[in-house]
Amino acid sequence: MMFDLTGKVALITGATGGIGGAIANAMRDAGATVVVSGRDDGKLDTIFNDEFIKIPCDLSADGAAVELVMDTIERAGRIDILVNNAGITRDTLIMRMTDQQFDDVLNTNLRSCFKTCRAAIMPMMKNRFGRI
């Protein structure tokens, strides 16, 4: 084991993808309590067993990042580690990409990362520990 994360709580966004799932399993194997999040609650239930705390969330929605961090703290007791892994693609030729498709990518891949970091910073400062 590379790290000992016993007693730490890790929140992994975008956990239903391959990279997110691998990160979640590695964090669990290192001893962390792992909160996994993704848009599809069915996938969360299929991919992750009861060793994980599952919180479905669409981070592109207004207020979702704050709600996810608060739900994590409520259900796991704290937040120590945040892995911003949520992301989508809307690949197409630029001349065919709609403004809405572009906004969806920005809201999920960039804006949600900022908002989730902002929501997690104060609880981490209060705990005097945090890693993003």
Short mmCIF file of N, CA and C in Angstrom, two decimals:
data_model
loop_
_atom_site.label_atom_id
_atom_site.label_comp_id
_atom_site.label_asym_id
_atom_site.label_seq_id
_atom_site.Cartn_x
_atom_site.Cartn_y
_atom_site.Cartn_z
N MET A 1 0.85 -1.18 0.00
CA MET A 1 0.00 0.00 0.00
C MET A 1 0.90 1.24 0.00
N MET A 2 0.59 2.15 -0.90
CA MET A 2 1.40 3.34 -1.05
C MET A 2 1.10 4.38 0.04
N PHE A 3 -0.15 4.53 0.42
CA PHE A 3 -0.56 5.52 1.41
C PHE A 3 -1.44 4.86 2.45
N ASP A 4 -1.40 5.39 3.66
CA ASP A 4 -2.34 4.96 4.69
C ASP A 4 -3.34 6.08 4.89
N LEU A 5 -4.55 5.86 4.47
CA LEU A 5 -5.60 6.87 4.57
C LEU A 5 -6.63 6.52 5.64
N THR A 6 -6.25 5.67 6.57
CA THR A 6 -7.15 5.28 7.64
C THR A 6 -7.64 6.52 8.39
N GLY A 7 -8.96 6.60 8.57
CA GLY A 7 -9.55 7.73 9.27
C GLY A 7 -9.86 8.92 8.39
N LYS A 8 -9.48 8.88 7.13
CA LYS A 8 -9.74 9.99 6.20
C LYS A 8 -10.99 9.68 5.39
N VAL A 9 -11.66 10.74 4.98
CA VAL A 9 -12.84 10.63 4.12
C VAL A 9 -12.49 11.25 2.77
N ALA A 10 -12.66 10.45 1.72
CA ALA A 10 -12.36 10.89 0.36
C ALA A 10 -13.65 10.95 -0.46
N LEU A 11 -13.88 12.07 -1.12
CA LEU A 11 -15.00 12.24 -2.04
C LEU A 11 -14.46 12.17 -3.46
N ILE A 12 -15.01 11.25 -4.26
CA ILE A 12 -14.60 11.07 -5.65
C ILE A 12 -15.78 11.44 -6.54
N THR A 13 -15.63 12.50 -7.34
CA THR A 13 -16.68 12.84 -8.31
C THR A 13 -16.40 12.07 -9.60
N GLY A 14 -17.42 11.87 -10.40
CA GLY A 14 -17.24 11.13 -11.64
C GLY A 14 -16.80 9.70 -11.40
N ALA A 15 -17.29 9.12 -10.33
CA ALA A 15 -16.82 7.80 -9.91
C ALA A 15 -17.34 6.66 -10.77
N THR A 16 -18.35 6.90 -11.60
CA THR A 16 -18.92 5.81 -12.39
C THR A 16 -18.12 5.52 -13.65
N GLY A 17 -17.13 6.33 -13.94
CA GLY A 17 -16.24 6.05 -15.07
C GLY A 17 -15.10 5.16 -14.63
N GLY A 18 -14.34 4.67 -15.56
CA GLY A 18 -13.24 3.76 -15.26
C GLY A 18 -12.18 4.36 -14.36
N ILE A 19 -11.76 5.59 -14.64
CA ILE A 19 -10.74 6.24 -13.83
C ILE A 19 -11.27 6.51 -12.43
N GLY A 20 -12.49 7.04 -12.33
CA GLY A 20 -13.07 7.32 -11.03
C GLY A 20 -13.24 6.08 -10.18
N GLY A 21 -13.66 4.99 -10.80
CA GLY A 21 -13.82 3.74 -10.08
C GLY A 21 -12.50 3.21 -9.56
N ALA A 22 -11.45 3.33 -10.38
CA ALA A 22 -10.13 2.88 -9.96
C ALA A 22 -9.61 3.72 -8.80
N ILE A 23 -9.82 5.03 -8.87
CA ILE A 23 -9.39 5.91 -7.78
C ILE A 23 -10.15 5.56 -6.50
N ALA A 24 -11.46 5.36 -6.61
CA ALA A 24 -12.27 5.02 -5.43
C ALA A 24 -11.80 3.73 -4.79
N ASN A 25 -11.53 2.71 -5.59
CA ASN A 25 -11.06 1.44 -5.06
C ASN A 25 -9.68 1.58 -4.41
N ALA A 26 -8.81 2.36 -5.02
CA ALA A 26 -7.47 2.57 -4.45
C ALA A 26 -7.56 3.30 -3.11
N MET A 27 -8.43 4.29 -3.03
CA MET A 27 -8.60 5.03 -1.77
C MET A 27 -9.17 4.11 -0.69
N ARG A 28 -10.14 3.28 -1.06
CA ARG A 28 -10.69 2.33 -0.11
C ARG A 28 -9.63 1.34 0.36
N ASP A 29 -8.84 0.84 -0.58
CA ASP A 29 -7.78 -0.11 -0.25
C ASP A 29 -6.73 0.51 0.68
N ALA A 30 -6.58 1.84 0.60
CA ALA A 30 -5.62 2.55 1.45
C ALA A 30 -6.22 2.87 2.82
N GLY A 31 -7.49 2.51 3.03
CA GLY A 31 -8.10 2.67 4.34
C GLY A 31 -9.09 3.81 4.49
N ALA A 32 -9.29 4.60 3.46
CA ALA A 32 -10.20 5.74 3.55
C ALA A 32 -11.66 5.29 3.53
N THR A 33 -12.50 6.10 4.14
CA THR A 33 -13.93 6.01 3.92
C THR A 33 -14.16 6.74 2.61
N VAL A 34 -14.79 6.08 1.64
CA VAL A 34 -14.89 6.66 0.30
C VAL A 34 -16.34 6.97 -0.05
N VAL A 35 -16.55 8.23 -0.43
CA VAL A 35 -17.84 8.69 -0.93
C VAL A 35 -17.70 8.79 -2.44
N VAL A 36 -18.57 8.08 -3.15
CA VAL A 36 -18.53 8.09 -4.62
C VAL A 36 -19.75 8.83 -5.15
N SER A 37 -19.52 9.60 -6.19
CA SER A 37 -20.60 10.37 -6.77
C SER A 37 -20.56 10.28 -8.29
N GLY A 38 -21.73 10.32 -8.87
CA GLY A 38 -21.88 10.31 -10.32
C GLY A 38 -23.32 10.65 -10.65
N ARG A 39 -23.57 10.91 -11.91
CA ARG A 39 -24.91 11.29 -12.33
C ARG A 39 -25.91 10.14 -12.27
N ASP A 40 -25.44 8.93 -12.48
CA ASP A 40 -26.32 7.78 -12.65
C ASP A 40 -26.33 6.93 -11.38
N ASP A 41 -27.39 7.05 -10.57
CA ASP A 41 -27.45 6.30 -9.31
C ASP A 41 -27.51 4.80 -9.55
N GLY A 42 -28.06 4.37 -10.68
CA GLY A 42 -28.08 2.95 -11.01
C GLY A 42 -26.66 2.41 -11.21
N LYS A 43 -25.82 3.18 -11.89
CA LYS A 43 -24.42 2.78 -12.08
C LYS A 43 -23.68 2.76 -10.74
N LEU A 44 -23.95 3.75 -9.90
CA LEU A 44 -23.31 3.77 -8.58
C LEU A 44 -23.61 2.48 -7.83
N ASP A 45 -24.88 2.07 -7.86
CA ASP A 45 -25.28 0.84 -7.16
C ASP A 45 -24.69 -0.40 -7.81
N THR A 46 -24.54 -0.39 -9.12
CA THR A 46 -24.00 -1.55 -9.83
C THR A 46 -22.49 -1.69 -9.61
N ILE A 47 -21.78 -0.58 -9.65
CA ILE A 47 -20.32 -0.59 -9.59
C ILE A 47 -19.80 -0.75 -8.16
N PHE A 48 -20.48 -0.12 -7.21
CA PHE A 48 -19.95 -0.04 -5.85
C PHE A 48 -20.80 -0.80 -4.86
N ASN A 49 -20.13 -1.52 -3.95
CA ASN A 49 -20.84 -2.26 -2.91
C ASN A 49 -21.08 -1.37 -1.70
N ASP A 50 -21.53 -1.96 -0.62
CA ASP A 50 -21.89 -1.19 0.57
C ASP A 50 -20.69 -0.67 1.35
N GLU A 51 -19.47 -0.98 0.91
CA GLU A 51 -18.28 -0.40 1.53
C GLU A 51 -18.15 1.09 1.19
N PHE A 52 -18.88 1.52 0.17
CA PHE A 52 -18.81 2.90 -0.31
C PHE A 52 -20.08 3.65 0.06
N ILE A 53 -19.94 4.95 0.30
CA ILE A 53 -21.11 5.81 0.47
C ILE A 53 -21.41 6.38 -0.91
N LYS A 54 -22.62 6.16 -1.38
CA LYS A 54 -22.99 6.55 -2.74
C LYS A 54 -23.93 7.75 -2.70
N ILE A 55 -23.53 8.82 -3.40
CA ILE A 55 -24.36 10.03 -3.47
C ILE A 55 -24.49 10.43 -4.94
N PRO A 56 -25.64 10.14 -5.56
CA PRO A 56 -25.82 10.59 -6.94
C PRO A 56 -25.88 12.11 -7.01
N CYS A 57 -25.28 12.67 -8.06
CA CYS A 57 -25.23 14.13 -8.17
C CYS A 57 -24.87 14.52 -9.60
N ASP A 58 -25.59 15.49 -10.12
CA ASP A 58 -25.25 16.10 -11.40
C ASP A 58 -24.58 17.44 -11.08
N LEU A 59 -23.27 17.46 -11.11
CA LEU A 59 -22.52 18.64 -10.69
C LEU A 59 -22.70 19.85 -11.60
N SER A 60 -23.32 19.68 -12.75
CA SER A 60 -23.56 20.84 -13.61
C SER A 60 -24.76 21.65 -13.13
N ALA A 61 -25.56 21.10 -12.23
CA ALA A 61 -26.74 21.80 -11.72
C ALA A 61 -26.35 22.85 -10.67
N ASP A 62 -27.08 23.95 -10.65
CA ASP A 62 -26.83 25.01 -9.67
C ASP A 62 -26.97 24.47 -8.25
N GLY A 63 -26.00 24.76 -7.41
CA GLY A 63 -26.05 24.36 -6.01
C GLY A 63 -25.64 22.93 -5.74
N ALA A 64 -25.40 22.15 -6.79
CA ALA A 64 -25.11 20.72 -6.60
C ALA A 64 -23.78 20.48 -5.88
N ALA A 65 -22.77 21.28 -6.16
CA ALA A 65 -21.46 21.07 -5.54
C ALA A 65 -21.54 21.28 -4.03
N VAL A 66 -22.19 22.34 -3.61
CA VAL A 66 -22.35 22.60 -2.17
C VAL A 66 -23.15 21.48 -1.53
N GLU A 67 -24.22 21.08 -2.18
CA GLU A 67 -25.06 20.00 -1.65
C GLU A 67 -24.27 18.69 -1.52
N LEU A 68 -23.44 18.38 -2.51
CA LEU A 68 -22.65 17.16 -2.48
C LEU A 68 -21.66 17.18 -1.31
N VAL A 69 -20.98 18.29 -1.12
CA VAL A 69 -20.01 18.38 -0.02
C VAL A 69 -20.74 18.30 1.32
N MET A 70 -21.86 18.98 1.45
CA MET A 70 -22.62 18.94 2.71
C MET A 70 -23.18 17.53 2.97
N ASP A 71 -23.66 16.87 1.93
CA ASP A 71 -24.14 15.48 2.08
C ASP A 71 -22.99 14.55 2.49
N THR A 72 -21.81 14.78 1.92
CA THR A 72 -20.64 13.99 2.29
C THR A 72 -20.33 14.15 3.77
N ILE A 73 -20.32 15.38 4.24
CA ILE A 73 -20.03 15.65 5.65
C ILE A 73 -21.11 15.05 6.54
N GLU A 74 -22.37 15.18 6.13
CA GLU A 74 -23.47 14.63 6.91
C GLU A 74 -23.37 13.10 7.01
N ARG A 75 -23.07 12.45 5.91
CA ARG A 75 -23.08 10.98 5.89
C ARG A 75 -21.76 10.35 6.34
N ALA A 76 -20.63 11.04 6.12
CA ALA A 76 -19.33 10.47 6.47
C ALA A 76 -18.67 11.15 7.67
N GLY A 77 -19.23 12.28 8.08
CA GLY A 77 -18.70 12.96 9.26
C GLY A 77 -17.69 14.05 8.98
N ARG A 78 -17.13 14.07 7.80
CA ARG A 78 -16.12 15.07 7.44
C ARG A 78 -15.75 14.90 5.97
N ILE A 79 -14.88 15.77 5.47
CA ILE A 79 -14.28 15.60 4.15
C ILE A 79 -12.80 15.96 4.27
N ASP A 80 -11.94 15.04 3.87
CA ASP A 80 -10.50 15.25 3.94
C ASP A 80 -9.85 15.32 2.57
N ILE A 81 -10.41 14.59 1.63
CA ILE A 81 -9.81 14.47 0.30
C ILE A 81 -10.91 14.66 -0.73
N LEU A 82 -10.64 15.49 -1.73
CA LEU A 82 -11.57 15.70 -2.84
C LEU A 82 -10.84 15.37 -4.14
N VAL A 83 -11.41 14.44 -4.90
CA VAL A 83 -10.88 14.12 -6.22
C VAL A 83 -11.92 14.59 -7.24
N ASN A 84 -11.59 15.66 -7.96
CA ASN A 84 -12.45 16.20 -9.00
C ASN A 84 -12.22 15.42 -10.28
N ASN A 85 -13.06 14.42 -10.50
CA ASN A 85 -12.89 13.54 -11.65
C ASN A 85 -14.08 13.61 -12.61
N ALA A 86 -15.11 14.36 -12.27
CA ALA A 86 -16.29 14.45 -13.13
C ALA A 86 -15.93 15.13 -14.45
N GLY A 87 -16.42 14.56 -15.53
CA GLY A 87 -16.17 15.16 -16.83
C GLY A 87 -17.02 14.51 -17.90
N ILE A 88 -17.33 15.29 -18.91
CA ILE A 88 -18.11 14.80 -20.05
C ILE A 88 -17.44 15.24 -21.34
N THR A 89 -17.83 14.61 -22.42
CA THR A 89 -17.42 15.07 -23.75
C THR A 89 -18.66 15.24 -24.60
N ARG A 90 -18.60 16.17 -25.46
CA ARG A 90 -19.64 16.40 -26.46
C ARG A 90 -18.94 16.61 -27.79
N ASP A 91 -18.11 15.62 -28.12
CA ASP A 91 -17.26 15.74 -29.30
C ASP A 91 -18.07 15.87 -30.57
N THR A 92 -17.71 16.86 -31.32
CA THR A 92 -18.30 17.10 -32.64
C THR A 92 -17.44 18.14 -33.34
N LEU A 93 -17.67 18.32 -34.60
CA LEU A 93 -16.98 19.39 -35.31
C LEU A 93 -17.42 20.72 -34.71
N ILE A 94 -16.51 21.65 -34.59
CA ILE A 94 -16.84 22.93 -33.95
C ILE A 94 -17.99 23.65 -34.66
N MET A 95 -18.10 23.47 -35.97
CA MET A 95 -19.18 24.15 -36.69
C MET A 95 -20.54 23.53 -36.37
N ARG A 96 -20.52 22.31 -35.81
CA ARG A 96 -21.78 21.65 -35.45
C ARG A 96 -22.08 21.73 -33.96
N MET A 97 -21.10 22.11 -33.15
CA MET A 97 -21.30 22.17 -31.71
C MET A 97 -22.21 23.34 -31.36
N THR A 98 -23.25 23.03 -30.60
CA THR A 98 -24.17 24.08 -30.18
C THR A 98 -23.62 24.79 -28.95
N ASP A 99 -24.14 25.97 -28.70
CA ASP A 99 -23.75 26.69 -27.49
C ASP A 99 -24.09 25.87 -26.25
N GLN A 100 -25.22 25.18 -26.28
CA GLN A 100 -25.63 24.37 -25.13
C GLN A 100 -24.66 23.22 -24.88
N GLN A 101 -24.19 22.55 -25.95
CA GLN A 101 -23.21 21.48 -25.79
C GLN A 101 -21.91 22.03 -25.18
N PHE A 102 -21.48 23.16 -25.66
CA PHE A 102 -20.27 23.79 -25.14
C PHE A 102 -20.46 24.17 -23.67
N ASP A 103 -21.61 24.75 -23.34
CA ASP A 103 -21.91 25.12 -21.95
C ASP A 103 -21.96 23.88 -21.05
N ASP A 104 -22.51 22.79 -21.55
CA ASP A 104 -22.57 21.55 -20.76
C ASP A 104 -21.16 21.07 -20.40
N VAL A 105 -20.25 21.10 -21.36
CA VAL A 105 -18.88 20.68 -21.11
C VAL A 105 -18.21 21.61 -20.10
N LEU A 106 -18.34 22.90 -20.29
CA LEU A 106 -17.74 23.86 -19.35
C LEU A 106 -18.32 23.72 -17.95
N ASN A 107 -19.63 23.57 -17.86
CA ASN A 107 -20.27 23.47 -16.54
C ASN A 107 -19.86 22.20 -15.80
N THR A 108 -19.70 21.10 -16.52
CA THR A 108 -19.34 19.84 -15.87
C THR A 108 -17.83 19.74 -15.64
N ASN A 109 -17.04 20.08 -16.61
CA ASN A 109 -15.60 19.83 -16.54
C ASN A 109 -14.82 20.93 -15.82
N LEU A 110 -15.30 22.14 -15.86
CA LEU A 110 -14.55 23.26 -15.30
C LEU A 110 -15.27 23.92 -14.14
N ARG A 111 -16.46 24.40 -14.39
CA ARG A 111 -17.19 25.13 -13.36
C ARG A 111 -17.48 24.25 -12.14
N SER A 112 -17.83 22.99 -12.35
CA SER A 112 -18.13 22.11 -11.22
C SER A 112 -16.89 21.86 -10.37
N CYS A 113 -15.74 21.78 -11.00
CA CYS A 113 -14.48 21.60 -10.27
C CYS A 113 -14.24 22.79 -9.35
N PHE A 114 -14.38 23.98 -9.88
CA PHE A 114 -14.22 25.19 -9.08
C PHE A 114 -15.21 25.22 -7.93
N LYS A 115 -16.48 24.95 -8.22
CA LYS A 115 -17.52 25.03 -7.19
C LYS A 115 -17.33 23.96 -6.11
N THR A 116 -16.90 22.77 -6.49
CA THR A 116 -16.69 21.71 -5.52
C THR A 116 -15.49 22.03 -4.63
N CYS A 117 -14.43 22.56 -5.22
CA CYS A 117 -13.27 23.00 -4.43
C CYS A 117 -13.69 24.08 -3.45
N ARG A 118 -14.42 25.06 -3.94
CA ARG A 118 -14.86 26.18 -3.08
C ARG A 118 -15.71 25.66 -1.93
N ALA A 119 -16.58 24.69 -2.19
CA ALA A 119 -17.44 24.15 -1.14
C ALA A 119 -16.65 23.34 -0.11
N ALA A 120 -15.58 22.68 -0.55
CA ALA A 120 -14.80 21.80 0.35
C ALA A 120 -13.74 22.55 1.16
N ILE A 121 -13.33 23.71 0.71
CA ILE A 121 -12.22 24.43 1.35
C ILE A 121 -12.50 24.76 2.81
N MET A 122 -13.64 25.33 3.12
CA MET A 122 -13.92 25.75 4.51
C MET A 122 -13.97 24.55 5.46
N PRO A 123 -14.68 23.47 5.13
CA PRO A 123 -14.64 22.31 6.03
C PRO A 123 -13.24 21.74 6.20
N MET A 124 -12.45 21.75 5.14
CA MET A 124 -11.08 21.25 5.24
C MET A 124 -10.24 22.17 6.14
N MET A 125 -10.42 23.46 6.01
CA MET A 125 -9.69 24.40 6.87
C MET A 125 -10.10 24.22 8.33
N LYS A 126 -11.37 24.02 8.55
CA LYS A 126 -11.86 23.79 9.90
C LYS A 126 -11.25 22.53 10.50
N ASN A 127 -11.08 21.48 9.69
CA ASN A 127 -10.47 20.22 10.12
C ASN A 127 -8.95 20.32 10.23
N ARG A 128 -8.39 21.42 9.70
CA ARG A 128 -6.95 21.61 9.64
C ARG A 128 -6.26 20.52 8.80
N PHE A 129 -7.00 20.01 7.83
CA PHE A 129 -6.43 19.03 6.91
C PHE A 129 -7.30 18.99 5.66
N GLY A 130 -6.67 18.88 4.53
CA GLY A 130 -7.40 18.71 3.28
C GLY A 130 -6.46 18.54 2.12
N ARG A 131 -6.89 17.73 1.18
CA ARG A 131 -6.15 17.51 -0.06
C ARG A 131 -7.14 17.51 -1.21
N ILE A 132 -6.80 18.26 -2.24
CA ILE A 132 -7.66 18.32 -3.43
C ILE A 132 -6.83 17.88 -4.61
#
